[in-house]
């Protein structure tokens, strides 16, 4: 996840594809963010969603079957407009329309560049996830050799944003309560520190937490013993100590 103003030349890697997401701006506003035109020269598939669609049109002053593969001819979608695309940019053609939106979806004649004026990421577009899958897997040919994290996505995003905003002043803490998957803490630490550059400390309080769960076997509503409070208190103490050590 990068800002739309990210310069491709500053990346140490080449993306499989690019999604230009929506936003509250109008492309005509004085301070509206605009993508680096160099992204259109990378030779990778591009999907513009809402504001991203207008960014494509702004910068351009048949692969359609793949994008809509296995989807119905008539889709229920969520559209919210500020600006409205009034004409096709050069070398683009229409791939989807609505009653009030003649350019609900467009595609470049020769390049894998697409734009849609509806939001596939919301629940109001029932088949939107499939459309995004088509773009990522069928068009970008991204490999599905990863597994979705079980929780922690929001906190990871928040940690990355905090790191970008405060740099070395931000310190993230992962509390190992003993109920994580095998080697999950090590994997999370490697991902956040090595790949995202986040300063992460893993606080191992598994013994205290597991002691608090002793005797609880069948009833999911059963309350943990008083030891769980001790575990939480001990964890808080460790985190306070960590904060003091870091000054």
mmCIF file of C-alpha atoms in Angstrom:
data_model
loop_
_atom_site.group_PDB
_atom_site.id
_atom_site.type_symbol
_atom_site.label_atom_id
_atom_site.label_comp_id
_atom_site.label_asym_id
_atom_site.label_seq_id
_atom_site.Cartn_x
_atom_site.Cartn_y
_atom_site.Cartn_z
ATOM 1 C CA UNK A 1 0.000 0.000 0.000
ATOM 2 C CA UNK A 2 1.672 3.169 -1.227
ATOM 3 C CA UNK A 3 0.541 6.748 -1.875
ATOM 4 C CA UNK A 4 -0.479 7.435 -5.448
ATOM 5 C CA UNK A 5 2.364 9.945 -5.700
ATOM 6 C CA UNK A 6 4.955 7.173 -5.242
ATOM 7 C CA UNK A 7 7.627 7.335 -7.939
ATOM 8 C CA UNK A 8 8.320 3.917 -9.497
ATOM 9 C CA UNK A 9 11.978 4.871 -9.888
ATOM 10 C CA UNK A 10 12.338 4.943 -6.092
ATOM 11 C CA UNK A 11 11.127 1.356 -5.634
ATOM 12 C CA UNK A 12 13.600 -1.478 -5.272
ATOM 13 C CA UNK A 13 11.112 -3.897 -6.861
ATOM 14 C CA UNK A 14 8.705 -4.006 -9.781
ATOM 15 C CA UNK A 15 5.007 -4.582 -9.039
ATOM 16 C CA UNK A 16 3.010 -7.332 -10.727
ATOM 17 C CA UNK A 17 0.181 -4.870 -11.200
ATOM 18 C CA UNK A 18 -1.126 -1.547 -9.900
ATOM 19 C CA UNK A 19 -4.518 -0.601 -8.467
ATOM 20 C CA UNK A 20 -5.282 3.115 -8.349
ATOM 21 C CA UNK A 21 -7.952 3.302 -5.651
ATOM 22 C CA UNK A 22 -10.742 5.786 -5.057
ATOM 23 C CA UNK A 23 -10.558 9.000 -3.102
ATOM 24 C CA UNK A 24 -12.470 12.165 -2.200
ATOM 25 C CA UNK A 25 -10.645 14.459 -4.627
ATOM 26 C CA UNK A 26 -11.561 15.838 -8.011
ATOM 27 C CA UNK A 27 -8.781 15.633 -10.579
ATOM 28 C CA UNK A 28 -9.480 19.279 -11.324
ATOM 29 C CA UNK A 29 -8.745 20.475 -7.783
ATOM 30 C CA UNK A 30 -5.593 22.521 -7.345
ATOM 31 C CA UNK A 31 -4.112 20.252 -4.661
ATOM 32 C CA UNK A 32 -5.419 16.936 -6.002
ATOM 33 C CA UNK A 33 -2.783 14.173 -5.891
ATOM 34 C CA UNK A 34 -1.736 12.772 -9.252
ATOM 35 C CA UNK A 35 0.164 9.610 -10.086
ATOM 36 C CA UNK A 36 3.611 9.646 -11.579
ATOM 37 C CA UNK A 37 3.105 9.213 -15.354
ATOM 38 C CA UNK A 38 5.969 6.712 -15.247
ATOM 39 C CA UNK A 39 3.601 4.043 -13.871
ATOM 40 C CA UNK A 40 2.021 3.827 -17.322
ATOM 41 C CA UNK A 41 5.425 2.939 -18.769
ATOM 42 C CA UNK A 42 6.105 -0.002 -16.446
ATOM 43 C CA UNK A 43 4.324 -2.436 -18.738
ATOM 44 C CA UNK A 44 2.238 -3.943 -15.917
ATOM 45 C CA UNK A 45 -1.565 -4.200 -15.649
ATOM 46 C CA UNK A 46 -3.307 -1.180 -14.108
ATOM 47 C CA UNK A 47 -6.804 -0.991 -12.636
ATOM 48 C CA UNK A 48 -8.265 2.416 -11.792
ATOM 49 C CA UNK A 49 -11.176 2.509 -9.334
ATOM 50 C CA UNK A 50 -13.366 5.626 -9.251
ATOM 51 C CA UNK A 51 -10.776 8.404 -8.736
ATOM 52 C CA UNK A 52 -8.232 6.035 -10.252
ATOM 53 C CA UNK A 53 -10.378 5.815 -13.390
ATOM 54 C CA UNK A 54 -10.282 9.588 -13.746
ATOM 55 C CA UNK A 55 -6.538 9.607 -13.139
ATOM 56 C CA UNK A 56 -6.142 7.281 -16.113
ATOM 57 C CA UNK A 57 -8.279 9.579 -18.257
ATOM 58 C CA UNK A 58 -6.399 12.617 -16.908
ATOM 59 C CA UNK A 59 -3.032 11.203 -17.972
ATOM 60 C CA UNK A 60 -4.153 9.844 -21.332
ATOM 61 C CA UNK A 61 -5.760 13.382 -22.275
ATOM 62 C CA UNK A 62 -8.635 -6.020 -25.258
ATOM 63 C CA UNK A 63 -8.328 -8.027 -22.414
ATOM 64 C CA UNK A 64 -11.842 -7.288 -21.239
ATOM 65 C CA UNK A 65 -12.926 -10.904 -20.974
ATOM 66 C CA UNK A 66 -10.316 -11.541 -18.297
ATOM 67 C CA UNK A 67 -11.515 -8.701 -16.064
ATOM 68 C CA UNK A 68 -15.160 -9.787 -16.121
ATOM 69 C CA UNK A 69 -14.564 -13.524 -16.463
ATOM 70 C CA UNK A 70 -17.153 -15.700 -14.649
ATOM 71 C CA UNK A 71 -19.244 -12.638 -13.760
ATOM 72 C CA UNK A 72 -22.850 -12.100 -14.787
ATOM 73 C CA UNK A 73 -23.706 -9.860 -17.717
ATOM 74 C CA UNK A 74 -25.676 -7.560 -15.392
ATOM 75 C CA UNK A 75 -23.971 -6.710 -12.099
ATOM 76 C CA UNK A 76 -25.199 -4.880 -9.043
ATOM 77 C CA UNK A 77 -22.523 -2.313 -8.154
ATOM 78 C CA UNK A 78 -22.009 0.639 -5.819
ATOM 79 C CA UNK A 79 -21.317 3.958 -7.528
ATOM 80 C CA UNK A 80 -20.726 7.292 -5.796
ATOM 81 C CA UNK A 81 -19.797 10.170 -8.017
ATOM 82 C CA UNK A 82 -18.125 13.515 -7.642
ATOM 83 C CA UNK A 83 -16.625 14.042 -11.064
ATOM 84 C CA UNK A 84 -18.105 12.070 -13.906
ATOM 85 C CA UNK A 85 -16.120 10.868 -16.904
ATOM 86 C CA UNK A 86 -17.591 12.772 -19.843
ATOM 87 C CA UNK A 87 -15.626 11.255 -22.724
ATOM 88 C CA UNK A 88 -13.280 8.403 -23.465
ATOM 89 C CA UNK A 89 -9.562 9.190 -23.400
ATOM 90 C CA UNK A 90 -7.707 8.315 -26.625
ATOM 91 C CA UNK A 91 -7.164 4.597 -27.314
ATOM 92 C CA UNK A 92 -9.740 3.509 -24.714
ATOM 93 C CA UNK A 93 -13.101 1.867 -25.255
ATOM 94 C CA UNK A 94 -16.159 1.074 -23.122
ATOM 95 C CA UNK A 95 -16.416 -2.269 -21.301
ATOM 96 C CA UNK A 96 -19.355 -1.551 -18.967
ATOM 97 C CA UNK A 97 -22.160 0.962 -18.624
ATOM 98 C CA UNK A 98 -25.003 1.877 -16.288
ATOM 99 C CA UNK A 99 -28.254 3.711 -16.939
ATOM 100 C CA UNK A 100 -26.698 7.017 -15.902
ATOM 101 C CA UNK A 101 -23.035 6.210 -16.469
ATOM 102 C CA UNK A 102 -22.008 5.526 -20.066
ATOM 103 C CA UNK A 103 -18.365 5.031 -18.998
ATOM 104 C CA UNK A 104 -18.776 2.812 -15.935
ATOM 105 C CA UNK A 105 -15.826 0.740 -17.170
ATOM 106 C CA UNK A 106 -13.156 1.417 -19.763
ATOM 107 C CA UNK A 107 -10.123 -0.423 -21.107
ATOM 108 C CA UNK A 108 -7.118 0.453 -23.253
ATOM 109 C CA UNK A 109 -7.087 -1.005 -26.753
ATOM 110 C CA UNK A 110 -3.609 -2.523 -26.546
ATOM 111 C CA UNK A 111 -2.343 -2.186 -22.954
ATOM 112 C CA UNK A 112 -3.711 -3.953 -19.843
ATOM 113 C CA UNK A 113 -5.041 -0.708 -18.377
ATOM 114 C CA UNK A 114 -8.582 -0.614 -16.994
ATOM 115 C CA UNK A 115 -10.789 1.881 -15.211
ATOM 116 C CA UNK A 116 -14.103 1.396 -13.409
ATOM 117 C CA UNK A 117 -16.325 4.061 -11.894
ATOM 118 C CA UNK A 118 -17.846 1.767 -9.290
ATOM 119 C CA UNK A 119 -16.421 0.373 -6.057
ATOM 120 C CA UNK A 120 -15.676 -3.389 -6.192
ATOM 121 C CA UNK A 121 -14.259 -3.443 -2.656
ATOM 122 C CA UNK A 122 -17.537 -2.738 -0.821
ATOM 123 C CA UNK A 123 -20.261 -5.188 0.179
ATOM 124 C CA UNK A 124 -22.767 -3.267 -1.965
ATOM 125 C CA UNK A 125 -20.984 -4.745 -5.007
ATOM 126 C CA UNK A 126 -21.658 -8.466 -4.412
ATOM 127 C CA UNK A 127 -19.285 -9.750 -7.111
ATOM 128 C CA UNK A 128 -16.628 -7.095 -6.618
ATOM 129 C CA UNK A 129 -14.227 -9.473 -4.897
ATOM 130 C CA UNK A 130 -14.317 -11.746 -7.927
ATOM 131 C CA UNK A 131 -13.528 -8.825 -10.213
ATOM 132 C CA UNK A 132 -10.500 -7.911 -8.062
ATOM 133 C CA UNK A 133 -9.423 -11.556 -8.112
ATOM 134 C CA UNK A 134 -9.649 -11.591 -11.894
ATOM 135 C CA UNK A 135 -7.417 -8.529 -12.085
ATOM 136 C CA UNK A 136 -4.836 -9.789 -9.572
ATOM 137 C CA UNK A 137 -4.690 -13.448 -10.614
ATOM 138 C CA UNK A 138 -5.787 -13.685 -14.240
ATOM 139 C CA UNK A 139 -4.465 -10.377 -15.570
ATOM 140 C CA UNK A 140 -1.500 -9.606 -13.280
ATOM 141 C CA UNK A 141 -0.815 -13.359 -12.909
ATOM 142 C CA UNK A 142 -0.013 -12.927 -9.226
ATOM 143 C CA UNK A 143 0.661 -16.254 -7.535
ATOM 144 C CA UNK A 144 -1.696 -17.365 -4.783
ATOM 145 C CA UNK A 145 1.065 -18.876 -2.668
ATOM 146 C CA UNK A 146 0.224 -16.961 0.498
ATOM 147 C CA UNK A 147 -2.357 -17.315 3.252
ATOM 148 C CA UNK A 148 -4.513 -14.596 4.751
ATOM 149 C CA UNK A 149 -3.448 -13.535 8.214
ATOM 150 C CA UNK A 150 -5.829 -14.453 11.011
ATOM 151 C CA UNK A 151 -6.223 -11.037 12.556
ATOM 152 C CA UNK A 152 -3.497 -8.459 12.975
ATOM 153 C CA UNK A 153 -4.102 -6.822 9.601
ATOM 154 C CA UNK A 154 -5.420 -3.573 11.093
ATOM 155 C CA UNK A 155 -2.643 -3.385 13.668
ATOM 156 C CA UNK A 156 0.005 -4.096 11.021
ATOM 157 C CA UNK A 157 -1.320 -1.309 8.801
ATOM 158 C CA UNK A 158 -1.492 1.035 11.793
ATOM 159 C CA UNK A 159 2.083 0.116 12.753
ATOM 160 C CA UNK A 160 3.328 0.771 9.216
ATOM 161 C CA UNK A 161 1.590 4.155 9.082
ATOM 162 C CA UNK A 162 2.979 5.110 12.503
ATOM 163 C CA UNK A 163 6.458 4.060 11.412
ATOM 164 C CA UNK A 164 6.208 6.157 8.258
ATOM 165 C CA UNK A 165 5.008 9.160 10.292
ATOM 166 C CA UNK A 166 7.408 8.953 13.247
ATOM 167 C CA UNK A 167 10.311 6.785 11.990
ATOM 168 C CA UNK A 168 12.581 5.596 14.816
ATOM 169 C CA UNK A 169 10.380 7.114 17.512
ATOM 170 C CA UNK A 170 7.791 4.382 17.028
ATOM 171 C CA UNK A 171 8.181 1.039 18.798
ATOM 172 C CA UNK A 172 5.701 -1.772 18.176
ATOM 173 C CA UNK A 173 5.106 -4.588 20.672
ATOM 174 C CA UNK A 174 3.714 -8.054 19.983
ATOM 175 C CA UNK A 175 2.488 -9.869 23.105
ATOM 176 C CA UNK A 176 2.961 -13.625 22.782
ATOM 177 C CA UNK A 177 0.162 -15.078 24.922
ATOM 178 C CA UNK A 178 1.043 -18.692 24.136
ATOM 179 C CA UNK A 179 -1.982 -19.204 21.887
ATOM 180 C CA UNK A 180 -0.348 -18.196 18.618
ATOM 181 C CA UNK A 181 0.219 -20.632 15.759
ATOM 182 C CA UNK A 182 3.496 -22.530 15.628
ATOM 183 C CA UNK A 183 6.337 -20.097 14.809
ATOM 184 C CA UNK A 184 3.804 -17.319 14.121
ATOM 185 C CA UNK A 185 5.543 -14.783 16.378
ATOM 186 C CA UNK A 186 8.849 -15.398 14.615
ATOM 187 C CA UNK A 187 7.188 -15.024 11.216
ATOM 188 C CA UNK A 188 5.452 -11.802 12.242
ATOM 189 C CA UNK A 189 8.682 -10.356 13.632
ATOM 190 C CA UNK A 190 10.606 -11.208 10.469
ATOM 191 C CA UNK A 191 7.892 -9.714 8.237
ATOM 192 C CA UNK A 192 7.541 -6.485 10.201
ATOM 193 C CA UNK A 193 11.218 -5.892 10.904
ATOM 194 C CA UNK A 194 12.889 -7.203 7.739
ATOM 195 C CA UNK A 195 10.291 -6.356 5.113
ATOM 196 C CA UNK A 196 8.411 -3.386 6.592
ATOM 197 C CA UNK A 197 11.236 -1.817 8.606
ATOM 198 C CA UNK A 198 9.157 -1.643 11.800
ATOM 199 C CA UNK A 199 10.931 -1.684 15.160
ATOM 200 C CA UNK A 200 9.118 -4.618 16.807
ATOM 201 C CA UNK A 201 9.673 -6.225 20.191
ATOM 202 C CA UNK A 202 8.071 -9.584 21.046
ATOM 203 C CA UNK A 203 7.069 -9.824 24.737
ATOM 204 C CA UNK A 204 6.835 -13.490 25.723
ATOM 205 C CA UNK A 205 4.206 -13.830 28.467
ATOM 206 C CA UNK A 206 2.962 -17.232 27.336
ATOM 207 C CA UNK A 207 3.595 -18.980 30.673
ATOM 208 C CA UNK A 208 1.477 -16.502 32.595
ATOM 209 C CA UNK A 209 -1.384 -16.557 30.101
ATOM 210 C CA UNK A 210 -1.422 -20.343 29.822
ATOM 211 C CA UNK A 211 -1.381 -20.664 33.620
ATOM 212 C CA UNK A 212 -4.488 -18.499 33.699
ATOM 213 C CA UNK A 213 -6.236 -20.862 31.286
ATOM 214 C CA UNK A 214 -5.570 -23.998 33.293
ATOM 215 C CA UNK A 215 -8.712 -25.961 34.081
ATOM 216 C CA UNK A 216 -10.755 -24.472 31.248
ATOM 217 C CA UNK A 217 -11.494 -27.273 28.810
ATOM 218 C CA UNK A 218 -15.050 -27.339 27.464
ATOM 219 C CA UNK A 219 -17.096 -24.279 28.406
ATOM 220 C CA UNK A 220 -16.118 -21.343 26.160
ATOM 221 C CA UNK A 221 -17.968 -18.982 28.522
ATOM 222 C CA UNK A 222 -16.001 -20.078 31.559
ATOM 223 C CA UNK A 223 -14.016 -17.268 33.141
ATOM 224 C CA UNK A 224 -10.247 -17.638 33.428
ATOM 225 C CA UNK A 225 -8.732 -17.872 36.864
ATOM 226 C CA UNK A 226 -7.305 -14.922 38.726
ATOM 227 C CA UNK A 227 -3.938 -15.803 37.224
ATOM 228 C CA UNK A 228 -5.071 -14.214 33.946
ATOM 229 C CA UNK A 229 -5.306 -10.878 35.714
ATOM 230 C CA UNK A 230 -1.815 -11.469 37.004
ATOM 231 C CA UNK A 231 -0.699 -12.194 33.453
ATOM 232 C CA UNK A 232 -2.197 -8.981 32.168
ATOM 233 C CA UNK A 233 -0.702 -7.037 35.027
ATOM 234 C CA UNK A 234 2.677 -8.627 34.408
ATOM 235 C CA UNK A 235 2.451 -7.842 30.709
ATOM 236 C CA UNK A 236 1.638 -4.218 31.460
ATOM 237 C CA UNK A 237 4.627 -4.072 33.786
ATOM 238 C CA UNK A 238 6.884 -5.500 31.116
ATOM 239 C CA UNK A 239 5.652 -2.973 28.579
ATOM 240 C CA UNK A 240 6.183 -0.125 31.027
ATOM 241 C CA UNK A 241 9.681 -1.420 31.697
ATOM 242 C CA UNK A 242 10.304 -1.599 27.967
ATOM 243 C CA UNK A 243 9.186 1.987 27.560
ATOM 244 C CA UNK A 244 11.456 3.122 30.397
ATOM 245 C CA UNK A 245 14.444 1.321 28.929
ATOM 246 C CA UNK A 246 13.910 3.047 25.605
ATOM 247 C CA UNK A 247 13.816 6.405 27.345
#
